[in-house]
PDB file of C-alpha atoms in Angstrom:
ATOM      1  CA  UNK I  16      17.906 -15.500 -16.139  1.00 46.00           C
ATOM      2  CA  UNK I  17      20.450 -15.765 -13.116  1.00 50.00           C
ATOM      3  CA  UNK I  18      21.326 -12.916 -11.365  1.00 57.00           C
ATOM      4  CA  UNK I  19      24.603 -12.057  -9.755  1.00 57.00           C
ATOM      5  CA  UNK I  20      25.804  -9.123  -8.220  1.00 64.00           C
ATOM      6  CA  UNK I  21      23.219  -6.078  -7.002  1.00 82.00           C
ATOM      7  CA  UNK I  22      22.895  -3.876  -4.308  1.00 84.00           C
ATOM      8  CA  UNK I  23      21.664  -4.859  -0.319  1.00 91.00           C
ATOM      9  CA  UNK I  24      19.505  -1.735  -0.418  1.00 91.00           C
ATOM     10  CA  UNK I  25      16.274  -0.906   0.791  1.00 93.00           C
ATOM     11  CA  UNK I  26      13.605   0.742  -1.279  1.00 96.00           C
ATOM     12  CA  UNK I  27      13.129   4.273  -0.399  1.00 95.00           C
ATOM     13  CA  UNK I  28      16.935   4.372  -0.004  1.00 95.00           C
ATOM     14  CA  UNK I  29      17.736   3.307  -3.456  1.00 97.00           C
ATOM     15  CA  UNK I  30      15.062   5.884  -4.571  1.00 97.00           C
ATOM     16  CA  UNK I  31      16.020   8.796  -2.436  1.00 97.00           C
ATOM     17  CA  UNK I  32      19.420   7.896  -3.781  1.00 97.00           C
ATOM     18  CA  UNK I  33      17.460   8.599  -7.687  1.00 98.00           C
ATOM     19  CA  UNK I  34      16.170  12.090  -7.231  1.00 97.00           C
ATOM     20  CA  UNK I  35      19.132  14.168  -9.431  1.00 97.00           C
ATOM     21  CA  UNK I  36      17.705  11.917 -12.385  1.00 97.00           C
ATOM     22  CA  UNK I  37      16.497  13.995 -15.244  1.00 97.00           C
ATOM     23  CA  UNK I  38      13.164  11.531 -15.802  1.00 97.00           C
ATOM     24  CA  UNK I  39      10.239  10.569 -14.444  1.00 96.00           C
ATOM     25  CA  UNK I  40      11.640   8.694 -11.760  1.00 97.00           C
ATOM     26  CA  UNK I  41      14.045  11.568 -10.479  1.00 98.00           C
ATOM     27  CA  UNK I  42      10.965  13.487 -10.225  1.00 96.00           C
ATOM     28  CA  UNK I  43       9.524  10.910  -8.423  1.00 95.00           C
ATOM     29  CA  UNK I  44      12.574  10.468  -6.300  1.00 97.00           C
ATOM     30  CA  UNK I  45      12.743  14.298  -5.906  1.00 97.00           C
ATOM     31  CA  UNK I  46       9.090  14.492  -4.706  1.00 95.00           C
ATOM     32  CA  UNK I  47       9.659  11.325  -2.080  1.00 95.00           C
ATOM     33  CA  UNK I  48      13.050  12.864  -1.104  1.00 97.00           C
ATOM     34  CA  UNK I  49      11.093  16.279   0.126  1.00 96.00           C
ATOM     35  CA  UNK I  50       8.434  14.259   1.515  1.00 93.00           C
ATOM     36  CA  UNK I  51      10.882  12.144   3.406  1.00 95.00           C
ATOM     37  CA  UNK I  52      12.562  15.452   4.956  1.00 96.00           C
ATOM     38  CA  UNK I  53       9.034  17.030   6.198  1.00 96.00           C
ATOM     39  CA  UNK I  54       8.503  13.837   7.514  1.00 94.00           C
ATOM     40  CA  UNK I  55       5.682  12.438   5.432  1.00 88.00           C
ATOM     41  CA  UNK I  56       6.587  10.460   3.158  1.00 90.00           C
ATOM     42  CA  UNK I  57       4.653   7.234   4.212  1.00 85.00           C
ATOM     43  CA  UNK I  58       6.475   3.986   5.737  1.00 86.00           C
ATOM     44  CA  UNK I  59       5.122   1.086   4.242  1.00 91.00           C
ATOM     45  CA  UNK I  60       6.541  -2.646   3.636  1.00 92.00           C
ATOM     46  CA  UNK I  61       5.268  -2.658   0.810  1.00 96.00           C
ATOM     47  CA  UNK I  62       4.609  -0.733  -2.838  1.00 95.00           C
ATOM     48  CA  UNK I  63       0.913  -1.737  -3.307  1.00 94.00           C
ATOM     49  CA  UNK I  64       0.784  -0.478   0.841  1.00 94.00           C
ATOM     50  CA  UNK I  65       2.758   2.855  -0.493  1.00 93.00           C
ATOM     51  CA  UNK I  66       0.439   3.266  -2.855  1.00 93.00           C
ATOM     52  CA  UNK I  67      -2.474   3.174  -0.890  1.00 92.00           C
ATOM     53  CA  UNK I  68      -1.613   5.385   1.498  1.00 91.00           C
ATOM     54  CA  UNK I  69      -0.599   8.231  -1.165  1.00 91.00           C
ATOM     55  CA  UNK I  70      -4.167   7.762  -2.375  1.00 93.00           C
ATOM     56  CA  UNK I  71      -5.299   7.858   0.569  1.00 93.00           C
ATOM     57  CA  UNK I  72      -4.028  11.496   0.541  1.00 90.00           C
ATOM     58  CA  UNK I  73      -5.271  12.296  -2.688  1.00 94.00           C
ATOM     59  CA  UNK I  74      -2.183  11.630  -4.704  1.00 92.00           C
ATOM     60  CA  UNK I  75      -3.366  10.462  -8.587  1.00 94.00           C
ATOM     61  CA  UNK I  76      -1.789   9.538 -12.216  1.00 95.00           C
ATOM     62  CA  UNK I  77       1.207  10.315 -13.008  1.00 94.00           C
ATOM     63  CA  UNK I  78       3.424  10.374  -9.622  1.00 93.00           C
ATOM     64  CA  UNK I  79       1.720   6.855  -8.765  1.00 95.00           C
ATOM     65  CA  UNK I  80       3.229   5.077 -12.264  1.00 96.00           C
ATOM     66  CA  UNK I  81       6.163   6.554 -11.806  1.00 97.00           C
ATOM     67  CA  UNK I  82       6.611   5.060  -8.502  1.00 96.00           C
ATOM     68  CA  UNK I  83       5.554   1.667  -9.473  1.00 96.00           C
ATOM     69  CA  UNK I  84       8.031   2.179 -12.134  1.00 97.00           C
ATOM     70  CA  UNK I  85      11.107   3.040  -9.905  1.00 98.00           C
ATOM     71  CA  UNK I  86      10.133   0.098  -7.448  1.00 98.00           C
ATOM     72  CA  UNK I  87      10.503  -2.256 -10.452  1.00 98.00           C
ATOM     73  CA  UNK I  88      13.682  -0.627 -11.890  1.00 97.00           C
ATOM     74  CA  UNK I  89      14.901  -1.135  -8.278  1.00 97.00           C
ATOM     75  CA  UNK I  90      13.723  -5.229  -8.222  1.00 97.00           C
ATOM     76  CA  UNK I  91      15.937  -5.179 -11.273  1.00 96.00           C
ATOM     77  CA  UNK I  92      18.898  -3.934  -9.317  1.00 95.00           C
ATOM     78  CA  UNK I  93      18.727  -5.439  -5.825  1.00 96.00           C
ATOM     79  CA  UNK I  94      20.850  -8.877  -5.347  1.00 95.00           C
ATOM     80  CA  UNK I  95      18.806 -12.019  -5.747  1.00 94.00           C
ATOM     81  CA  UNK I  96      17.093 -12.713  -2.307  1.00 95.00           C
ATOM     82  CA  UNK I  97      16.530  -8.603  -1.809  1.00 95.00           C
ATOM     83  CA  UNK I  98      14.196  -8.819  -4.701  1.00 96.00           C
ATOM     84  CA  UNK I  99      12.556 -12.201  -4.205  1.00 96.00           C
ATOM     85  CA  UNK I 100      12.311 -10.870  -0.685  1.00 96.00           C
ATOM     86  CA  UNK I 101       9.940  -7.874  -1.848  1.00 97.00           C
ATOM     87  CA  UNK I 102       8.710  -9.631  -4.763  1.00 98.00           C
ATOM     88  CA  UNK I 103       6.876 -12.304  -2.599  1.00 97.00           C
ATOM     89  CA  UNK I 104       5.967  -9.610  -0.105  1.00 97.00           C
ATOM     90  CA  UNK I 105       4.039  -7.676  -2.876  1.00 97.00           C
ATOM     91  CA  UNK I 106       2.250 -10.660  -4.249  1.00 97.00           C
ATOM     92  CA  UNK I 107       1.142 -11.268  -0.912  1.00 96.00           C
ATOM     93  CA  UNK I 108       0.224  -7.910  -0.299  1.00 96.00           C
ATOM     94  CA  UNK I 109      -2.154  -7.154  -4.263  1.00 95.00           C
ATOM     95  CA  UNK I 110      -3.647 -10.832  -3.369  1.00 94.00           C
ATOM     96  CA  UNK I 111      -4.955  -8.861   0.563  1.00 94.00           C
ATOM     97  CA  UNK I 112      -6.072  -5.860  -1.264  1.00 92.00           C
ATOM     98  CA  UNK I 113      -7.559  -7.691  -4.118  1.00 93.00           C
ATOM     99  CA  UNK I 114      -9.546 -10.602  -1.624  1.00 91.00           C
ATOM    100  CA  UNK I 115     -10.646  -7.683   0.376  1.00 91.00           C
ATOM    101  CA  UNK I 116     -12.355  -6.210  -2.530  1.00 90.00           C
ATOM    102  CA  UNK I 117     -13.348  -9.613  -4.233  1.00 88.00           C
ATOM    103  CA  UNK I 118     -16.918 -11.104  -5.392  1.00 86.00           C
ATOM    104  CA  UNK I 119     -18.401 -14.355  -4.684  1.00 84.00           C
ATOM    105  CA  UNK I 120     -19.624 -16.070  -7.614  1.00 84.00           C
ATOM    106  CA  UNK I 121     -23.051 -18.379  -7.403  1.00 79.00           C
ATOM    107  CA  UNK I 122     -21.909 -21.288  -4.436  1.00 76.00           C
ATOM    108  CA  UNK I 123     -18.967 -19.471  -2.808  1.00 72.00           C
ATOM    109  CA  UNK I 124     -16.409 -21.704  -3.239  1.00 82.00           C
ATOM    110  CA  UNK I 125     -15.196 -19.147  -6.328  1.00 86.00           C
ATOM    111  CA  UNK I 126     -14.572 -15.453  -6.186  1.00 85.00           C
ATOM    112  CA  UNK I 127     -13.849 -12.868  -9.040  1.00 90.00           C
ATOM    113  CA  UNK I 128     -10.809 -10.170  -8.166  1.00 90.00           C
ATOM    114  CA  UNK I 129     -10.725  -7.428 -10.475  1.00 92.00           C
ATOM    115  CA  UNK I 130      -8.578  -6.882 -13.904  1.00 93.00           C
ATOM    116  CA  UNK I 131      -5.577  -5.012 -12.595  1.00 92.00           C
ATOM    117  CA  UNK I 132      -5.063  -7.250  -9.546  1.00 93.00           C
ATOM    118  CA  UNK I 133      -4.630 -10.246 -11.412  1.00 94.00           C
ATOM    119  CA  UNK I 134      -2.447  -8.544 -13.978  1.00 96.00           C
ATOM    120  CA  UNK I 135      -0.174  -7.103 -10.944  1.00 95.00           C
ATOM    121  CA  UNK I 136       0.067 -10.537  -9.816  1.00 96.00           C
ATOM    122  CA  UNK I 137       1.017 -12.195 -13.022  1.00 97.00           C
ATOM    123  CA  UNK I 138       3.707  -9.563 -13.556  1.00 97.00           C
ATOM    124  CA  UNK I 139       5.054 -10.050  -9.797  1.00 97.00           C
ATOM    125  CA  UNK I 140       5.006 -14.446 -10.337  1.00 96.00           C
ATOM    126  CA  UNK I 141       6.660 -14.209 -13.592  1.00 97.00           C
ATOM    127  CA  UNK I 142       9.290 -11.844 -12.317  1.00 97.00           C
ATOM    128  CA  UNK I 143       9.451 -14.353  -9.727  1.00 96.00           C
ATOM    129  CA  UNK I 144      10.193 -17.008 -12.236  1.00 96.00           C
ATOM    130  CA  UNK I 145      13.172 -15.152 -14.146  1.00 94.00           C
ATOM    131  CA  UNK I 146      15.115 -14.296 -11.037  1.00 89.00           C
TER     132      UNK I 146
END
């Protein structure tokens, strides 16, 4: 599916820009908006890097999805080489995160990365593929 048109934006623009939505990611937006004013709401190229660091202070469930869910509302919205340009970033980021945390199997020349990394990833290539 070719894509024209879209916005030049980056991320936490585009969601700041969100927060009067009445759903789930308004409130997200809302929440990152206030965070973003006390000065605290966490710089990071990346979503899987944002989402780290919010666990990192304890943040769980629900505010988590609905971030992951704004940042791919937002890939659907961004021109072309915006989104292939944070697409490839967070493919490269989930495959850091999930090699840091991966097994060796028997020999070493194989390694096992868990469930919800390689799901990430297929979602991220096959985005990849459509735009």
């Amino acid at each position: 599916m070719g894509r024209t048109g879209g916005r030049r934006v980056d991320f936490s623009i585009w969601l700041f820009e969100q927060r009067n939505r009445d759903d789930r990611i308004g409130r997200a937006a809302f929440d990152a908006f206030q965070e973003h004013q006390r000065r605290v709401w966490p710089e990071a190229r990346t979503l899987q890097d944002r989402l780290d660091l919010m666990r990192e202070r304890g943040v769980r469930g629900a505010p988590l999805r609905a971030l992951e869910e704004a940042w791919w509302e937002y890939i659907d919205v961004v021109t072309k080489d915006v989104a292939e340009h944070h697409l490839l970033l967070e493919a490269g980021a989930v495959m850091e995160r999930a090699l840091s945390k991966a097994e060796a199997v028997e020999d070493g020349d194989r390694y096992i990365i868990d469930g919800a990394s390689a799901q990430r990833l297929k979602r991220l290539l096959a985005k990849l593929k459509e735009i």
